[in-house]
CSV table of C-alpha atoms and ligand atoms in Angstrom, one decimal:
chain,number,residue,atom,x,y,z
A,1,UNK,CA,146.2,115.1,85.0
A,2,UNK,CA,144.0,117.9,86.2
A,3,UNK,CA,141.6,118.9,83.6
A,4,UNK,CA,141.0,122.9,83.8
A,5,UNK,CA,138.9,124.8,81.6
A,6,UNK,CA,136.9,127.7,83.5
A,7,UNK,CA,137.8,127.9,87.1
A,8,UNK,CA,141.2,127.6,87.2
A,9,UNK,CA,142.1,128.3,90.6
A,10,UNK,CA,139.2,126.4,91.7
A,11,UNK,CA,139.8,123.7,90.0
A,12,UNK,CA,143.3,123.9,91.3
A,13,UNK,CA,142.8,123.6,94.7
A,14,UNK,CA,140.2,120.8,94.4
A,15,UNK,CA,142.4,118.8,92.5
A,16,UNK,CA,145.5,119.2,94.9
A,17,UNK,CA,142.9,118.1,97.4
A,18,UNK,CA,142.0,115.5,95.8
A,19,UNK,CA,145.7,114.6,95.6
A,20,UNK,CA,146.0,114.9,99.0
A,21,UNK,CA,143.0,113.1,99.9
A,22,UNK,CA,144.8,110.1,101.3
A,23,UNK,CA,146.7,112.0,104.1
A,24,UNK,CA,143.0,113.8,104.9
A,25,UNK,CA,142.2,114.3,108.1
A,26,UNK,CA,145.6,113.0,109.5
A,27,UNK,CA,148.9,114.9,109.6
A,28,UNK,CA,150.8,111.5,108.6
A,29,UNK,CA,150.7,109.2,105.7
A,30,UNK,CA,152.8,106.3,105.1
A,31,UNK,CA,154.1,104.5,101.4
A,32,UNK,CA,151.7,101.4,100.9
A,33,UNK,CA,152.8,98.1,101.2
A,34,UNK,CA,154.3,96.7,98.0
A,35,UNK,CA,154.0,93.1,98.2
A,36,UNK,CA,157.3,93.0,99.0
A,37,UNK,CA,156.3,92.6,102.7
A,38,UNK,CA,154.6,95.4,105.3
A,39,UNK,CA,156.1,98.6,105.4
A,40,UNK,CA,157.2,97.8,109.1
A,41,UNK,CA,159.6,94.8,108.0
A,42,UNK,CA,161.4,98.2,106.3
A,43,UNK,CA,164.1,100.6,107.5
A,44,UNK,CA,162.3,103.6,108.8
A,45,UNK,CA,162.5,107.2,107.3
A,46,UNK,CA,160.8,109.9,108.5
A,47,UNK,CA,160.0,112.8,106.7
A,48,UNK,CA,158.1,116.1,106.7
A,49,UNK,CA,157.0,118.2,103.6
A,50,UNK,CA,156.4,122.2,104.8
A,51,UNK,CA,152.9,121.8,103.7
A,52,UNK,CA,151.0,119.0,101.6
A,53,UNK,CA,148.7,122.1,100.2
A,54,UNK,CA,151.7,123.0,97.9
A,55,UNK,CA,151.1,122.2,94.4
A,56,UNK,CA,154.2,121.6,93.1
A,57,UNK,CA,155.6,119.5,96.7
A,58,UNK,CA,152.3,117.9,96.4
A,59,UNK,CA,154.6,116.2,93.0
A,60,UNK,CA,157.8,116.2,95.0
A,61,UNK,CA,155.5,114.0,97.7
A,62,UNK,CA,153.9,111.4,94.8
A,63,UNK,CA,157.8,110.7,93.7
A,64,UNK,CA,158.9,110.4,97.1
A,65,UNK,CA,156.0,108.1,97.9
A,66,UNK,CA,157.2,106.2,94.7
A,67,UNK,CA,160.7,105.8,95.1
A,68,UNK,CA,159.8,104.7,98.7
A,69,UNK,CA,157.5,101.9,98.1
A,70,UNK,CA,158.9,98.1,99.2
A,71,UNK,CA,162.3,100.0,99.9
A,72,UNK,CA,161.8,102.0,103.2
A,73,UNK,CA,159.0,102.4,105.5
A,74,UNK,CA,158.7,106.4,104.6
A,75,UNK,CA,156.4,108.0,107.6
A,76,UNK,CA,155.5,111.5,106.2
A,77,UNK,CA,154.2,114.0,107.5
A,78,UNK,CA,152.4,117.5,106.5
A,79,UNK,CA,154.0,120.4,108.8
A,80,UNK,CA,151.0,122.4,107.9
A,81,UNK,CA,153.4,125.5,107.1
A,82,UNK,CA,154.0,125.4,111.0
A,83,UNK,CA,157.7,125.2,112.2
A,84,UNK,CA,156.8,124.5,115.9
A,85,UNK,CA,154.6,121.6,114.7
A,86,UNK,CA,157.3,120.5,112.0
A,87,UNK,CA,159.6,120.3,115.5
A,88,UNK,CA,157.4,118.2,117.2
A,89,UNK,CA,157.1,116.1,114.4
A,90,UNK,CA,160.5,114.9,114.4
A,91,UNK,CA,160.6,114.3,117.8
A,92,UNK,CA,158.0,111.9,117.2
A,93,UNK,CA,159.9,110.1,114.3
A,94,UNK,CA,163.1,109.5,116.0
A,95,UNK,CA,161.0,108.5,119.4
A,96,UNK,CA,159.4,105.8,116.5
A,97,UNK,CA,162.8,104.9,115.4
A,98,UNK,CA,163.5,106.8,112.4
A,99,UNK,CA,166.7,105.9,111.6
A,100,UNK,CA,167.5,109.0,108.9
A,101,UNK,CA,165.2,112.2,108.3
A,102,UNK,CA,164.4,113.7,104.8
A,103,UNK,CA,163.3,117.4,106.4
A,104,UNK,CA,161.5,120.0,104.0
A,105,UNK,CA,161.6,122.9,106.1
A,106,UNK,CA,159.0,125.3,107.1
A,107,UNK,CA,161.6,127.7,107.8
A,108,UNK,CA,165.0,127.3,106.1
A,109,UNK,CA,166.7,129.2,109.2
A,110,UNK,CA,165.1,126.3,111.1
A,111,UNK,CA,167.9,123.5,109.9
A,112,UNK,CA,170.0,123.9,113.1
A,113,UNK,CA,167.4,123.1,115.4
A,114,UNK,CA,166.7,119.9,113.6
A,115,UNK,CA,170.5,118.8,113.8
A,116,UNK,CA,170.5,119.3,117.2
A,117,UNK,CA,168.0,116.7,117.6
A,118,UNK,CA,169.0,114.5,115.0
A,119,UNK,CA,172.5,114.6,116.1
A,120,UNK,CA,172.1,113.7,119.5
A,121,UNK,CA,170.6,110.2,118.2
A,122,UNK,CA,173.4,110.1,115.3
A,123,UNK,CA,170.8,110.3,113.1
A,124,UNK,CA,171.4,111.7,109.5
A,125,UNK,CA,169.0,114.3,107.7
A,126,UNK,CA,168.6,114.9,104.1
A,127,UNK,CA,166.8,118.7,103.8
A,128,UNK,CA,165.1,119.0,100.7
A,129,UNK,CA,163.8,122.0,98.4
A,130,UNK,CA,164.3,124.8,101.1
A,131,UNK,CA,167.8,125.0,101.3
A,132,UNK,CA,169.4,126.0,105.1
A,133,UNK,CA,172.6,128.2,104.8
A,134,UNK,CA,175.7,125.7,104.0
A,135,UNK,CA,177.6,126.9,107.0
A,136,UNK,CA,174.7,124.9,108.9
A,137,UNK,CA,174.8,121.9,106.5
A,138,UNK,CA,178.7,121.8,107.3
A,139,UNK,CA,178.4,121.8,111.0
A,140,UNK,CA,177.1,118.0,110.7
A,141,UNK,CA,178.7,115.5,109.2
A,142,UNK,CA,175.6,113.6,108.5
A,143,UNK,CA,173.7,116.4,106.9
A,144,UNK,CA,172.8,117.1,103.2
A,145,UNK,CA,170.2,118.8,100.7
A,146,UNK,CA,169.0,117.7,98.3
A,147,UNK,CA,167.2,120.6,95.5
A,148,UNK,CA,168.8,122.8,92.8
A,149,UNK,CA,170.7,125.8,92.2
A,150,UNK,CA,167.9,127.9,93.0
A,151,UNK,CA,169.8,131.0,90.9
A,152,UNK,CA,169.7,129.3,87.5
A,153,UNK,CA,165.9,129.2,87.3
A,154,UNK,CA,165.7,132.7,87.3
A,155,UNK,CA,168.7,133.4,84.9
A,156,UNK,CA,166.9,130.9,82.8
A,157,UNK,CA,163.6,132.4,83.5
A,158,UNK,CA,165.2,135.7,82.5
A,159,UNK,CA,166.8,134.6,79.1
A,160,UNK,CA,163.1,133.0,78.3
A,161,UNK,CA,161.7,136.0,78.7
A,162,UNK,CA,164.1,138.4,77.0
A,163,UNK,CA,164.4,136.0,73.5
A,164,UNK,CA,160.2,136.4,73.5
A,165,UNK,CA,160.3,140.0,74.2
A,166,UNK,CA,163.1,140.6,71.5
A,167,UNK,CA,160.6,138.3,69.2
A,168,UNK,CA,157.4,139.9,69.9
A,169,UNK,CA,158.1,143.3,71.0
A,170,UNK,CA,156.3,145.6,68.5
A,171,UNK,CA,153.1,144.3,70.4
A,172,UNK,CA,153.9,143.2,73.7
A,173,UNK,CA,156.0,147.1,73.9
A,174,UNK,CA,152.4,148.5,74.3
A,175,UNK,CA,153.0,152.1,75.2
A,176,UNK,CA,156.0,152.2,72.4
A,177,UNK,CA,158.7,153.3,74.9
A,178,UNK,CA,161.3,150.4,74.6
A,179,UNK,CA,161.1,149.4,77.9
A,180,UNK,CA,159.7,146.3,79.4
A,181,UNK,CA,157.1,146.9,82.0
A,182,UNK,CA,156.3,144.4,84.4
A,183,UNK,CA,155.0,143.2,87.6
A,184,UNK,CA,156.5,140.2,89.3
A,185,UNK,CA,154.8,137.5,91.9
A,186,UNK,CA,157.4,136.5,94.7
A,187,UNK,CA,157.8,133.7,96.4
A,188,UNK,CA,157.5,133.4,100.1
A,189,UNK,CA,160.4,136.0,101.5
A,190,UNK,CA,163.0,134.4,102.6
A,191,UNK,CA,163.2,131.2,100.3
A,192,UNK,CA,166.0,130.8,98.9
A,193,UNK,CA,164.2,129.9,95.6
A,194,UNK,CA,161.8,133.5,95.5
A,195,UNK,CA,165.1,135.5,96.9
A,196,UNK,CA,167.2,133.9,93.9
A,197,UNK,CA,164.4,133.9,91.0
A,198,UNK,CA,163.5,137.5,92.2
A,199,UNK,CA,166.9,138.8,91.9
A,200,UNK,CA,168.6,136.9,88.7
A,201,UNK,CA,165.4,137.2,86.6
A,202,UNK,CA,165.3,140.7,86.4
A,203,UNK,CA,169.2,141.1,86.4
A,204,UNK,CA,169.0,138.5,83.3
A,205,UNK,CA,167.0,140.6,81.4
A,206,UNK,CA,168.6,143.7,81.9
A,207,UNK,CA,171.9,142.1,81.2
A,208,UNK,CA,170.6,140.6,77.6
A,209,UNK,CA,170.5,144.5,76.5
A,210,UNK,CA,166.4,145.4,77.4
A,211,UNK,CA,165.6,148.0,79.7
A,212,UNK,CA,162.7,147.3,82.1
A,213,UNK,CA,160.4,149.1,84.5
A,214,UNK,CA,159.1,147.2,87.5
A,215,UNK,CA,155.5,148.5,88.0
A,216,UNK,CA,155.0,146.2,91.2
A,217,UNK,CA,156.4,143.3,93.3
A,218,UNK,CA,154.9,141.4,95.8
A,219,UNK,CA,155.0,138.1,97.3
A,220,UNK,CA,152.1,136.1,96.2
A,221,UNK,CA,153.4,133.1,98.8
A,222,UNK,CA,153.8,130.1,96.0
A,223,UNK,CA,150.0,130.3,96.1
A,224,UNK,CA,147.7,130.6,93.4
A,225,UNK,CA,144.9,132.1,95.2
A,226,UNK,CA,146.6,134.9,96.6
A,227,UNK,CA,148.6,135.5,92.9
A,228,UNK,CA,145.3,136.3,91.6
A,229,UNK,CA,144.3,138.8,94.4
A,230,UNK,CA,147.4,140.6,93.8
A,231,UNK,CA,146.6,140.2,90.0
A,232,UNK,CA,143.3,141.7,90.4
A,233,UNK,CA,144.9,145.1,92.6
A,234,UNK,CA,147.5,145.4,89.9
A,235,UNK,CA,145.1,145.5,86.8
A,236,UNK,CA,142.8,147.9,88.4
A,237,UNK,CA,145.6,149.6,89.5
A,238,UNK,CA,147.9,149.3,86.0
A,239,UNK,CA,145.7,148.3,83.7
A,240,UNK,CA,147.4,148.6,80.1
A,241,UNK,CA,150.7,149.8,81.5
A,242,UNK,CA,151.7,145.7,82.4
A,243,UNK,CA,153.4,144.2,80.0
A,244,UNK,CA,154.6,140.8,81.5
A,245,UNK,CA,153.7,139.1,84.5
A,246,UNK,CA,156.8,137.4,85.5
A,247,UNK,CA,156.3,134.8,88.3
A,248,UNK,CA,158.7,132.7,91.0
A,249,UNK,CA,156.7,129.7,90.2
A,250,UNK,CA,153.9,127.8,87.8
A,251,UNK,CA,151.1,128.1,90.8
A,252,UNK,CA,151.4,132.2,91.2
A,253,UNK,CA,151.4,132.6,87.0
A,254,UNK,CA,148.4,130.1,86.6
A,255,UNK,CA,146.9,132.3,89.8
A,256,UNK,CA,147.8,135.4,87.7
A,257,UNK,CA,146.0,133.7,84.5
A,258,UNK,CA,142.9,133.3,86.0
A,259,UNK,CA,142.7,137.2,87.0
A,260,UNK,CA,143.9,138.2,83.2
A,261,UNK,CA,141.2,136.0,82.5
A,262,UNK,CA,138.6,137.9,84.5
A,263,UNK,CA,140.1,141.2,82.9
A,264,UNK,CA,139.4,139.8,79.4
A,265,UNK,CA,143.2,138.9,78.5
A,266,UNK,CA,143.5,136.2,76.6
A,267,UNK,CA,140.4,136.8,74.3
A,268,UNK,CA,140.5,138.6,71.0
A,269,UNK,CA,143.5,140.4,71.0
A,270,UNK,CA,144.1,141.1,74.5
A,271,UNK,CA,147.0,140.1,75.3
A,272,UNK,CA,149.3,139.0,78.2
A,273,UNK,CA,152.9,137.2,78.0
A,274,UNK,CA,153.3,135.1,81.5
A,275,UNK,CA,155.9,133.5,82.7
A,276,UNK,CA,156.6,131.1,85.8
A,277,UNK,CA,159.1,128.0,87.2
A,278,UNK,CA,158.1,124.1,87.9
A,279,UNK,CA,156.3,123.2,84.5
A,280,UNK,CA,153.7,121.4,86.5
A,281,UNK,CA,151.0,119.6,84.5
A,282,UNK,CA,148.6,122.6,84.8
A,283,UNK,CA,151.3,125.5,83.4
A,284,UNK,CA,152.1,122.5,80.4
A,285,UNK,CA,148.6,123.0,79.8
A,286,UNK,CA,148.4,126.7,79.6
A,287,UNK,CA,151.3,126.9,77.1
A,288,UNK,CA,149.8,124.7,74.7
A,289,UNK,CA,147.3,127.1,74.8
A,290,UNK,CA,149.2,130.0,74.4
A,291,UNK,CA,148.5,131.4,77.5
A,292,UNK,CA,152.0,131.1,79.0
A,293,UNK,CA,155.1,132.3,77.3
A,294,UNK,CA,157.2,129.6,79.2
A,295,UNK,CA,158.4,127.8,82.6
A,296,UNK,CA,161.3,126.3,83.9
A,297,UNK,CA,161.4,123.1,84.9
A,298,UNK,CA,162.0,122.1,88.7
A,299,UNK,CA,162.3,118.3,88.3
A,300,UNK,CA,159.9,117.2,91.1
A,301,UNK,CA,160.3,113.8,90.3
A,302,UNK,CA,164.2,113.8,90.3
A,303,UNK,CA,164.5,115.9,93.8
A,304,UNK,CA,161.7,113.4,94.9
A,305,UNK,CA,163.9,110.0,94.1
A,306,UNK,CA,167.0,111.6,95.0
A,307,UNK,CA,165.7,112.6,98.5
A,308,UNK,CA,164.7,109.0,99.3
A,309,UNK,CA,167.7,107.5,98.0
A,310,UNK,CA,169.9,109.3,99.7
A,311,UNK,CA,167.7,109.2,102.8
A,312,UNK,CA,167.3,105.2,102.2
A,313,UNK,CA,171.3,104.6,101.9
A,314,UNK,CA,171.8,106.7,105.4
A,315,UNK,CA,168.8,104.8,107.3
A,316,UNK,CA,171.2,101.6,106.1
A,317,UNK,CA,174.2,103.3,107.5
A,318,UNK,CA,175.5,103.2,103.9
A,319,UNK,CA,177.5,106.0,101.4
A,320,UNK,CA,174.4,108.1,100.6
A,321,UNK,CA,175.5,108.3,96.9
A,322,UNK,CA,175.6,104.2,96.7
A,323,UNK,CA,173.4,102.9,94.0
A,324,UNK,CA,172.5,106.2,92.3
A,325,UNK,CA,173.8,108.5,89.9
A,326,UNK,CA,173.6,112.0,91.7
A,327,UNK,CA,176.8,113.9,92.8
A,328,UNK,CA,177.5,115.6,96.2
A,329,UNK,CA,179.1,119.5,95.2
A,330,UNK,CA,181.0,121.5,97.8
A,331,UNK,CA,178.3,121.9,100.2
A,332,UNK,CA,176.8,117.9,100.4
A,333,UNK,CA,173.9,118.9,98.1
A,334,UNK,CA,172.7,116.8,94.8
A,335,UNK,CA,171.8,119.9,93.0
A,336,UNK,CA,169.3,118.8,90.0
A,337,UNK,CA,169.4,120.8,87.1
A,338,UNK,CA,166.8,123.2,86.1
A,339,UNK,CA,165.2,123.3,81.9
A,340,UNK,CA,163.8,126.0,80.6
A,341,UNK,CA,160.6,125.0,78.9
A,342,UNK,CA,158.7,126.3,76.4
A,343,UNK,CA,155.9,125.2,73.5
A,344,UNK,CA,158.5,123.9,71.3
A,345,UNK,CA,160.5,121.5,74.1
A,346,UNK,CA,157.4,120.9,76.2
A,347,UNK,CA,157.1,116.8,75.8
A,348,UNK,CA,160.4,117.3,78.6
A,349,UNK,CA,158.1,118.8,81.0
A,350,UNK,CA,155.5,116.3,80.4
A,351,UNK,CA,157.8,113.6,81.2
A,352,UNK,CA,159.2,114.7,83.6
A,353,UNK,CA,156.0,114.7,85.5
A,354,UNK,CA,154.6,111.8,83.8
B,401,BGC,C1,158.9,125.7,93.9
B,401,BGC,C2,157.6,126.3,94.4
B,401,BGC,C3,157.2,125.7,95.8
B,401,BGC,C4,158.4,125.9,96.7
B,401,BGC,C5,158.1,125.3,98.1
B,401,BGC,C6,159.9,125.9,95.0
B,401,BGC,O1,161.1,125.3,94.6
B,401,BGC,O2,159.3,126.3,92.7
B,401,BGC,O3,156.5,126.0,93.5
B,401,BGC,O4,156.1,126.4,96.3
B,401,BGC,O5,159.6,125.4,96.2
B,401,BGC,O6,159.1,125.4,99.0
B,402,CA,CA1,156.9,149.5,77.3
């Protein structure tokens, strides 16, 4: 859906605001009506996403929005990457009768202070993509997640990356020496996702038999602008010594792209393999151009449904699984499962943000 040629970043972050256009200027949006009858006749849910400027929750948000429409009257609102404001907007929600929460926390350490508000009103949460620590999740009855296994993206991330390096070594191996050099872009510290990707990545590798150097890692915050500020220190800084840019998600690598790009990678023979997770529509893109090795995908749309579903079934004081396919594990979470994507499987990523 977003057309990038030149400009990626750019391009990027107009398109996510033209995504996001609807909820402009206000800090809440609400599902449309359906036909089915105003949004008010529905059972209300109310819901926060960390930040709307997030390109892959920005896809998490359109499925939401989806599964919402004629079923619940889904009042969502953008934290703005602010906890204290994400606090105050619950308040508001249960005070406008909420009667479940679907909570994307700014902070995953902040679950507990949600559940104390929600609990006081008996009021069940589903969290979503930022997982809180299970012991929290158990200490309400009415609590669940809803997200993945956040370690399996990078141990699929890692065999991805070791199967192209065994293929292509003699010219990604630039300085002959055997060993994989590489610079990674974290995730914001303290996500379970970056902590997870970060760690099982590189154990993945190692584990498949190839030794590796880590030149430089550094959170790039999910965001593509600041990935290619990073980018741009670590070429002047490395130059030829990098040889894979390994990623926590699609937004950092295609941030990283557009500073290889500057550097004249991806021209002639200069060459870059990069690697990130989501397979968003823009990252599809830059593998069928060859300017991605690979992604894994983190099913936006799935985690989206799911999340309303299950919030939808507690709003109406029902089983949260009732009427869907998803599984609770140990800890109450739906855990959806992660696909490592490359050019030869990549019709799964589109559809799975078609
Ligand atoms: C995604 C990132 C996103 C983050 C937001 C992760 O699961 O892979 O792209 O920025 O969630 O919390
Ligand atoms: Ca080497």
């Amino acid at each position: 859906m977003f057309k990038n040629k030149k400009g990626l970043v750019l391009s990027l972050t107009v398109a996510s605001s033209i995504l996001l256009a609807t909820g402009c200027g206000s800090t809440e949006s609400s599902s449309t009506d359906s036909g089915k009858g105003k949004d008010s006749d529905l059972v209300a849910v109310g819901a926060t996403i960390y930040k709307f400027d997030d390109n892959f929750m920005s896809y998490v948000r359109r499925a939401m929005e989806t599964a919402a429409d004629g079923k619940v009257n889904l009042m969502l609102n953008d934290s703005q990457n602010d906890q204290a404001k994400q606090v105050e907007q619950v308040d508001t929600l249960i005070a406008k009768g909420a009667k479940s929460l679907a909570i994307n926390l700014v902070d995953p350490k902040a679950a507990q202070t949600i559940i104390d508000k929600a609990k006081v009103k008996d009021i069940p949460v589903i969290f979503f993509n930022k997982e809180p620590d299970a012991s929290v999740l158990k200490g309400y009855e009415k609590a669940y997640y809803v997200g993945t296994t956040s370690s399996e993206s990078g141990i699929l991330q890692g065999e991805l990356i070791a199967k192209a390096w065994e293929a292509n070594k003699e010219k990604w191996d630039k300085n002959g020496d055997g060993k994989l050099q590489y610079v990674l872009l974290k995730g914001e510290p303290g996500h379970p996702d970056a902590e997870a990707r970060t760690k099982y990545v590189v154990d993945t590798v190692k584990e498949k038999g190839i030794e590796v150097d880590e030149l430089a890692l550094d959170t790039g915050m999910w965001d593509a602008m600041k990935a290619t500020e990073k980018m741009d220190a670590w070429i002047a800084k490395y130059n030829e010594s990098i040889e894979f840019v390994i990623a926590n998600n699609d937004g950092m690598a295609l941030g990283a792209i557009a500073s290889l790009e500057k550097a004249g990678y991806f021209s002639g023979d200069k060459f870059m393999p990069v690697v990130g997770v989501d397979a968003i529509p823009e990252a599809l893109e830059m593998i069928e151009k060859g300017k991605m090795v690979g992604s894994v995908l983190n099913d936006a749309k799935n985690q989206g449904a799911a999340t309303v579903q299950l919030a939808a079934n507690a709003a109406n004081g029902k089983d949260v699984l009732e009427g869907t396919e998803w599984k609770l594990d140990d800890s109450k979470a739906v855990r959806v499962p992660y696909i490592e994507i490359t050019k030869d499987n990549i019709q799964i990523g589109k559809d799975a943000y078609k």
